[in-house]
CSV table of C-alpha atoms and ligand atoms in Angstrom, one decimal:
chain,number,residue,atom,x,y,z
A,833,MET,CA,-5.5,-14.0,-48.5
A,834,SER,CA,-5.9,-11.8,-45.3
A,835,LYS,CA,-3.0,-11.5,-43.5
A,836,ARG,CA,-2.7,-13.3,-39.5
A,837,ILE,CA,-1.9,-10.3,-36.7
A,838,ILE,CA,-2.7,-9.8,-33.1
A,839,ILE,CA,-3.3,-6.5,-32.2
A,840,ASP,CA,-1.7,-5.7,-28.5
A,841,THR,CA,-2.9,-2.5,-27.3
A,842,ASP,CA,-3.9,0.0,-24.5
A,843,PRO,CA,-6.6,1.8,-25.2
A,844,GLY,CA,-6.3,4.8,-25.5
A,845,HIS,CA,-7.6,7.2,-27.8
A,846,ASP,CA,-4.9,6.2,-30.9
A,847,ASP,CA,-5.1,2.6,-30.1
A,848,ALA,CA,-9.2,2.9,-30.4
A,849,PHE,CA,-8.9,4.6,-33.7
A,850,ALA,CA,-6.1,1.7,-34.8
A,851,LEU,CA,-8.4,-0.9,-33.4
A,852,LEU,CA,-11.6,0.2,-35.4
A,853,MET,CA,-9.9,0.5,-38.6
A,854,ALA,CA,-8.2,-3.1,-38.5
A,855,LEU,CA,-12.2,-4.7,-37.3
A,856,ALA,CA,-13.3,-2.8,-40.3
A,857,SER,CA,-10.7,-4.6,-42.7
A,858,SER,CA,-11.2,-8.0,-42.7
A,859,ASP,CA,-10.6,-8.4,-46.6
A,860,GLU,CA,-7.1,-7.5,-46.1
A,861,LEU,CA,-6.6,-8.4,-41.9
A,862,ASP,CA,-7.6,-11.4,-39.8
A,863,VAL,CA,-7.4,-9.8,-36.8
A,864,ARG,CA,-6.9,-13.3,-34.7
A,865,ALA,CA,-7.2,-11.5,-31.6
A,866,ILE,CA,-7.0,-8.2,-28.9
A,867,THR,CA,-4.5,-8.2,-26.2
A,868,THR,CA,-4.5,-6.3,-23.6
A,869,VAL,CA,-1.7,-4.1,-21.3
A,870,ALA,CA,-1.3,-1.8,-18.8
A,871,GLY,CA,-0.6,1.8,-20.5
A,872,ASN,CA,-2.3,4.8,-21.2
A,873,VAL,CA,-4.1,3.5,-18.1
A,874,PRO,CA,-4.5,0.3,-15.3
A,875,ILE,CA,-5.3,-2.8,-17.2
A,876,ASP,CA,-8.9,-2.9,-15.9
A,877,LYS,CA,-9.5,0.3,-17.9
A,878,THR,CA,-7.4,-0.2,-20.5
A,879,THR,CA,-9.6,-4.0,-21.2
A,880,TYR,CA,-12.9,-2.5,-20.6
A,881,ASN,CA,-12.0,0.1,-23.7
A,882,ALA,CA,-11.2,-2.9,-25.7
A,883,LEU,CA,-14.4,-4.7,-24.6
A,884,ARG,CA,-16.5,-1.6,-25.1
A,885,LEU,CA,-14.5,-0.8,-28.6
A,886,ARG,CA,-15.4,-4.3,-30.0
A,887,GLU,CA,-18.9,-4.5,-29.0
A,888,LEU,CA,-19.6,-0.6,-30.7
A,889,VAL,CA,-18.9,-2.1,-33.7
A,890,GLY,CA,-20.1,-5.9,-33.2
A,891,SER,CA,-17.1,-7.7,-33.6
A,892,ASP,CA,-16.8,-11.3,-32.3
A,893,VAL,CA,-12.7,-11.2,-32.1
A,894,PRO,CA,-11.6,-12.5,-29.0
A,895,VAL,CA,-9.7,-9.7,-26.8
A,896,TYR,CA,-7.4,-11.5,-23.7
A,897,ARG,CA,-6.1,-9.4,-20.2
A,898,GLY,CA,-2.5,-9.1,-20.1
A,899,CYS,CA,-0.4,-7.8,-17.6
A,900,ALA,CA,-0.8,-5.3,-15.2
A,901,ARG,CA,2.6,-3.5,-15.3
A,902,PRO,CA,6.0,-3.4,-16.7
A,903,MET,CA,8.6,-5.7,-16.5
A,904,VAL,CA,10.3,-3.9,-13.7
A,905,ASN,CA,9.6,0.0,-13.5
A,906,GLU,CA,6.8,1.0,-11.7
A,907,LEU,CA,4.1,1.6,-14.2
A,908,VAL,CA,3.6,5.1,-15.6
A,909,THR,CA,0.2,6.2,-16.8
A,910,ALA,CA,-1.2,8.8,-19.3
A,911,GLU,CA,-4.7,10.3,-17.6
A,912,TYR,CA,-3.1,13.9,-18.7
A,913,VAL,CA,-3.7,13.0,-22.1
A,914,HIS,CA,-6.5,10.1,-21.9
A,915,GLY,CA,-8.8,10.7,-19.4
A,916,GLU,CA,-9.6,9.1,-15.9
A,917,THR,CA,-11.1,6.5,-18.1
A,918,GLY,CA,-8.7,6.2,-20.7
A,919,LEU,CA,-11.4,6.8,-23.3
A,920,ASP,CA,-12.6,10.1,-22.0
A,921,GLY,CA,-14.8,11.9,-24.5
A,922,PRO,CA,-17.3,9.8,-26.6
A,923,HIS,CA,-20.2,7.5,-25.1
A,924,LEU,CA,-19.6,4.1,-25.5
A,925,PRO,CA,-21.7,1.1,-25.1
A,926,GLU,CA,-20.9,-1.9,-22.1
A,927,PRO,CA,-19.8,-4.5,-22.9
A,928,SER,CA,-21.8,-7.8,-23.8
A,929,ARG,CA,-19.5,-10.4,-23.5
A,930,ASP,CA,-15.9,-10.9,-21.1
A,931,VAL,CA,-12.5,-10.9,-21.9
A,932,GLY,CA,-11.2,-14.9,-22.8
A,933,PRO,CA,-10.5,-17.4,-20.6
A,934,GLY,CA,-6.4,-17.0,-19.1
A,935,HIS,CA,-4.0,-14.7,-19.7
A,936,ALA,CA,-3.1,-12.8,-23.0
A,937,VAL,CA,0.3,-14.2,-22.3
A,938,ASP,CA,0.1,-17.7,-22.6
A,939,TYR,CA,-2.9,-16.6,-25.5
A,940,LEU,CA,-0.1,-15.2,-27.8
A,941,ILE,CA,2.4,-18.5,-26.8
A,942,ASP,CA,-0.4,-20.5,-27.6
A,943,GLU,CA,-1.7,-18.6,-30.7
A,944,LEU,CA,1.8,-18.5,-32.0
A,945,LEU,CA,2.9,-22.1,-31.6
A,946,GLY,CA,-0.7,-23.3,-33.3
A,947,ALA,CA,0.1,-21.4,-35.7
A,948,PRO,CA,2.5,-22.4,-38.9
A,949,ARG,CA,6.2,-20.9,-38.8
A,950,ALA,CA,6.3,-17.0,-39.4
A,951,ALA,CA,2.4,-16.8,-40.2
A,952,THR,CA,1.3,-14.1,-37.6
A,953,THR,CA,2.4,-10.3,-37.8
A,954,VAL,CA,2.2,-8.9,-34.2
A,955,CYS,CA,1.1,-5.1,-33.7
A,956,LEU,CA,2.1,-3.5,-30.5
A,957,ILE,CA,1.0,-0.5,-29.9
A,958,GLY,CA,1.4,-0.1,-26.3
A,959,PRO,CA,3.9,-1.2,-23.6
A,960,MET,CA,5.4,-4.3,-24.6
A,961,THR,CA,4.8,-6.1,-21.2
A,962,ASN,CA,2.7,-9.2,-23.0
A,963,MET,CA,5.3,-9.5,-26.1
A,964,ALA,CA,8.5,-9.6,-23.8
A,965,MET,CA,7.1,-11.8,-21.0
A,966,ALA,CA,5.7,-14.3,-23.9
A,967,LEU,CA,9.3,-14.3,-25.5
A,968,VAL,CA,10.7,-15.2,-22.0
A,969,LYS,CA,8.5,-18.3,-21.1
A,970,GLU,CA,8.6,-19.7,-24.3
A,971,PRO,CA,11.6,-18.4,-26.7
A,972,ARG,CA,10.1,-21.0,-29.4
A,973,ILE,CA,7.6,-17.8,-30.4
A,974,SER,CA,10.2,-15.8,-32.3
A,975,ALA,CA,9.9,-18.6,-35.3
A,976,HIS,CA,6.1,-18.4,-35.6
A,977,ILE,CA,6.1,-14.1,-36.0
A,978,ALA,CA,6.5,-13.0,-39.7
A,979,GLU,CA,7.1,-9.7,-38.3
A,980,PHE,CA,6.8,-6.8,-35.0
A,981,VAL,CA,4.9,-3.6,-36.5
A,982,ILE,CA,5.3,-1.2,-33.3
A,983,MET,CA,4.4,1.9,-32.7
A,984,GLY,CA,6.8,3.0,-30.4
A,985,GLY,CA,10.1,4.9,-30.2
A,986,SER,CA,11.4,8.3,-31.2
A,987,PHE,CA,15.1,9.6,-33.4
A,988,LYS,CA,15.1,13.0,-34.3
A,989,GLU,CA,11.8,14.1,-33.1
A,990,GLY,CA,12.9,13.8,-29.3
A,991,GLY,CA,10.3,12.4,-26.6
A,992,ASN,CA,7.1,12.9,-25.4
A,993,VAL,CA,7.5,11.6,-21.8
A,994,THR,CA,10.5,12.8,-21.5
A,995,PRO,CA,12.6,14.9,-23.8
A,996,THR,CA,14.3,11.4,-25.0
A,997,ALA,CA,11.8,9.0,-24.6
A,998,GLU,CA,8.4,8.1,-25.9
A,999,PHE,CA,5.8,6.3,-24.1
A,1000,ASN,CA,5.4,3.0,-25.0
A,1001,VAL,CA,9.1,2.5,-24.8
A,1002,TYR,CA,9.7,4.4,-21.2
A,1003,VAL,CA,6.9,2.6,-19.3
A,1004,ASP,CA,8.4,-0.6,-20.4
A,1005,PRO,CA,11.8,-0.2,-21.6
A,1006,HIS,CA,13.3,-3.4,-20.6
A,1007,ALA,CA,10.7,-4.7,-22.6
A,1008,ALA,CA,11.1,-3.3,-25.8
A,1009,HIS,CA,14.7,-4.4,-25.7
A,1010,VAL,CA,13.6,-7.9,-25.5
A,1011,VAL,CA,11.4,-7.3,-28.5
A,1012,LEU,CA,14.4,-5.8,-30.2
A,1013,ALA,CA,16.5,-8.1,-29.6
A,1014,SER,CA,14.4,-10.8,-30.5
A,1015,GLY,CA,15.8,-11.5,-34.1
A,1016,VAL,CA,12.0,-11.4,-35.5
A,1017,PRO,CA,11.6,-8.6,-38.1
A,1018,ILE,CA,10.8,-5.4,-36.5
A,1019,THR,CA,8.9,-2.1,-38.4
A,1020,ILE,CA,8.8,0.6,-36.3
A,1021,MET,CA,6.3,3.6,-36.5
A,1022,PRO,CA,8.5,6.0,-34.3
A,1023,LEU,CA,7.0,9.9,-33.3
A,1024,ASP,CA,9.2,11.0,-35.9
A,1025,VAL,CA,6.3,9.7,-38.4
A,1026,THR,CA,3.1,9.5,-36.2
A,1027,HIS,CA,3.9,13.2,-36.0
A,1028,GLN,CA,3.5,14.4,-39.2
A,1029,ALA,CA,-0.2,12.1,-38.5
A,1030,GLN,CA,-1.3,15.2,-37.0
A,1031,ALA,CA,-5.8,15.2,-37.2
A,1032,THR,CA,-6.1,19.0,-38.8
A,1033,PRO,CA,-9.9,20.5,-38.2
A,1034,GLU,CA,-10.1,19.9,-41.9
A,1035,ARG,CA,-9.0,16.0,-41.8
A,1036,ALA,CA,-11.1,15.5,-38.3
A,1037,SER,CA,-14.5,17.2,-40.2
A,1038,ALA,CA,-13.9,14.1,-42.6
A,1039,PHE,CA,-15.0,12.2,-39.3
A,1040,ARG,CA,-17.6,14.1,-38.5
A,1041,SER,CA,-19.2,13.2,-41.9
A,1042,LEU,CA,-19.3,9.5,-41.0
A,1043,GLY,CA,-22.1,8.2,-40.2
A,1044,ASP,CA,-23.3,7.1,-36.2
A,1045,PRO,CA,-22.3,5.7,-34.1
A,1046,VAL,CA,-18.7,5.4,-35.6
A,1047,GLY,CA,-19.0,9.2,-36.5
A,1048,SER,CA,-19.8,10.5,-33.2
A,1049,VAL,CA,-17.4,8.1,-31.3
A,1050,VAL,CA,-14.2,9.6,-33.2
A,1051,SER,CA,-15.4,12.6,-33.4
A,1052,ALA,CA,-15.4,12.6,-29.7
A,1053,MET,CA,-12.4,11.0,-29.1
A,1054,LEU,CA,-10.8,13.8,-31.3
A,1055,ASP,CA,-12.3,16.7,-29.3
A,1056,PHE,CA,-11.6,15.1,-26.0
A,1057,ALA,CA,-7.5,14.2,-27.1
A,1058,SER,CA,-6.6,17.2,-29.3
A,1059,ARG,CA,-6.9,19.3,-25.9
A,1060,PHE,CA,-3.4,17.8,-24.7
A,1061,ASP,CA,-1.4,17.8,-27.5
A,1062,ILE,CA,-1.8,21.1,-28.8
A,1063,ALA,CA,-1.2,22.9,-25.5
A,1064,GLN,CA,1.9,20.7,-24.9
A,1065,TYR,CA,3.3,20.8,-28.1
A,1066,GLY,CA,1.1,23.4,-30.3
A,1067,PHE,CA,0.1,20.5,-32.8
A,1068,VAL,CA,-2.6,21.9,-35.2
A,1069,GLY,CA,-4.4,18.4,-34.3
A,1070,TYR,CA,-4.2,15.1,-32.3
A,1071,PRO,CA,-1.5,12.9,-33.8
A,1072,LEU,CA,-2.9,9.4,-34.8
A,1073,HIS,CA,-0.3,7.6,-33.3
A,1074,ASP,CA,-1.7,4.0,-33.3
A,1075,PRO,CA,-3.3,3.9,-36.4
A,1076,THR,CA,-0.1,4.5,-38.6
A,1077,VAL,CA,0.7,0.6,-37.6
A,1078,ILE,CA,-2.3,-0.7,-39.3
A,1079,ALA,CA,-1.7,1.6,-42.3
A,1080,TYR,CA,1.2,0.2,-42.8
A,1081,LEU,CA,-0.4,-3.3,-43.1
A,1082,LEU,CA,-3.2,-2.2,-46.0
A,1083,GLU,CA,-0.8,0.0,-47.8
A,1084,PRO,CA,2.9,-0.3,-46.8
A,1085,ASP,CA,3.9,2.3,-49.8
A,1086,MET,CA,2.7,5.7,-47.8
A,1087,PHE,CA,5.5,5.2,-46.0
A,1088,GLU,CA,9.5,5.8,-46.6
A,1089,PHE,CA,11.8,3.9,-44.5
A,1090,ARG,CA,15.3,3.7,-43.5
A,1091,ASP,CA,17.3,0.4,-42.0
A,1092,ALA,CA,19.1,0.4,-38.8
A,1093,HIS,CA,19.7,-1.5,-35.8
A,1094,VAL,CA,18.1,0.5,-33.2
A,1095,SER,CA,18.5,-0.1,-29.0
A,1096,VAL,CA,16.8,1.0,-26.1
A,1097,VAL,CA,18.4,3.2,-23.4
A,1098,THR,CA,17.2,0.6,-20.1
A,1099,ASP,CA,20.2,2.9,-17.3
A,1100,VAL,CA,18.1,5.0,-14.9
A,1101,GLY,CA,18.8,8.2,-15.9
A,1102,SER,CA,17.8,11.5,-17.9
A,1103,THR,CA,17.8,9.1,-21.2
A,1104,HIS,CA,15.8,6.2,-19.5
A,1105,GLY,CA,13.7,4.6,-22.2
A,1106,GLN,CA,15.6,6.6,-25.3
A,1107,THR,CA,15.6,4.7,-28.7
A,1108,VAL,CA,18.7,4.9,-30.3
A,1109,ALA,CA,19.3,4.4,-33.9
A,1110,ASP,CA,22.6,3.4,-35.6
A,1111,TRP,CA,21.9,4.6,-38.9
A,1112,TYR,CA,25.8,4.4,-40.3
A,1113,GLY,CA,26.6,0.8,-38.9
A,1114,GLN,CA,29.2,2.8,-36.1
A,1115,THR,CA,28.4,0.0,-33.4
A,1116,GLY,CA,29.0,-2.8,-36.1
A,1117,HIS,CA,25.6,-4.4,-35.0
A,1118,GLU,CA,23.8,-5.7,-38.1
A,1119,PRO,CA,20.2,-3.5,-38.7
A,1120,ASN,CA,17.5,-5.1,-36.9
A,1121,ALA,CA,14.6,-2.9,-38.0
A,1122,ARG,CA,12.6,-1.1,-40.8
A,1123,VAL,CA,12.4,2.5,-39.3
A,1124,ALA,CA,9.5,4.7,-41.0
A,1125,MET,CA,10.7,8.2,-40.7
A,1126,ARG,CA,8.0,9.3,-43.9
A,1127,LEU,CA,4.6,9.4,-44.5
A,1128,ASP,CA,2.0,10.7,-47.0
A,1129,ALA,CA,-0.2,11.7,-44.1
A,1130,ASP,CA,-3.3,12.9,-46.9
A,1131,ARG,CA,-3.2,9.2,-48.1
A,1132,PHE,CA,-3.1,8.2,-44.5
A,1133,PHE,CA,-6.2,10.0,-43.4
A,1134,ALA,CA,-7.9,9.2,-46.8
A,1135,LEU,CA,-7.3,5.7,-45.7
A,1136,VAL,CA,-8.2,5.9,-42.0
A,1137,THR,CA,-11.5,8.2,-43.5
A,1138,ASP,CA,-12.2,5.0,-45.6
A,1139,ARG,CA,-12.3,2.1,-42.9
A,1140,LEU,CA,-13.8,4.0,-39.6
A,1141,GLY,CA,-16.4,4.4,-42.6
A,1142,ARG,CA,-16.9,1.5,-43.3
A,1143,HIS,CA,-18.7,0.3,-40.0
B,2382,RIB,O1,3.5,7.8,-27.4
B,2382,RIB,C1,2.3,7.5,-28.2
B,2382,RIB,C2,1.7,6.1,-27.7
B,2382,RIB,O2,1.7,5.8,-26.3
B,2382,RIB,C3,0.5,5.5,-28.7
B,2382,RIB,O3,0.3,3.7,-28.7
B,2382,RIB,C4,-0.2,6.2,-27.1
B,2382,RIB,O4,-1.6,4.9,-27.5
B,2382,RIB,C5,0.1,6.1,-26.2
B,2382,RIB,O5,0.3,4.6,-25.4
B,2383,CA,CA1,-1.4,2.6,-27.4
């Protein structure tokens, strides 16, 4: 039986890889909807990008437009990585269908309450504003969520926005706090593991050999998105952050995990948005998350290539 999932996203190049992987995995994943949030670029653009990606692969999965700004902080975006459109590089088709009715927060509440208890896995691959607002508006939904699978945070790797904070958590640390405190089972893909998933030239060449239109789209996305990370961090390729969430759903045993109580710094200051893992129980708090700290990168890229090639 396929796993019932919702993908909350701010496309974004790596989000695009994750969405294309998930939409090609219908035997294993029942994608109920895509909900968009402001993050890499403002909400109008993340939503437009989600609609264009859906059009690219002819999917009928509904898209719902979400929050335009974080719960407390002003919106911080990442055009310096993803370009003005949020998906600079590839040519993508214009959407033939629009977003679904209503706000993504209300969709999340209705969809989760309308499903059996613990029946739905929620994938959070952007700032967690929509999910946090839904939990605040209707706390009963937590009993209907099987697991949060989050791309976010960083522990031993340092930050990618500040020296201590990863982008998704930095943009909306208050939302991350609400999600981490929800009591829902949580699996986290932090920068510690996503930085092990760099699209080297050899791995990128496997994407180029995929049939069009997806092959040329993902190659153009990589060509564009790799620039910043290679220049900034000296990486050998663009790290595919968000696809690690989908890979976990499909082949969890390619990862190694550690349990920890994870919290987030919401105080204003140099550690704003930092995620803190209590690996050894020093705080007296029980673990609230399973944190992926290692992955089999060759197995990961074989899976990404296989799934993208199915379109
Ligand atoms: O820090 C990486 C995360 O921030 C990814 O989800 C990327 O898409 C951006 O949203
Ligand atoms: Ca993202």
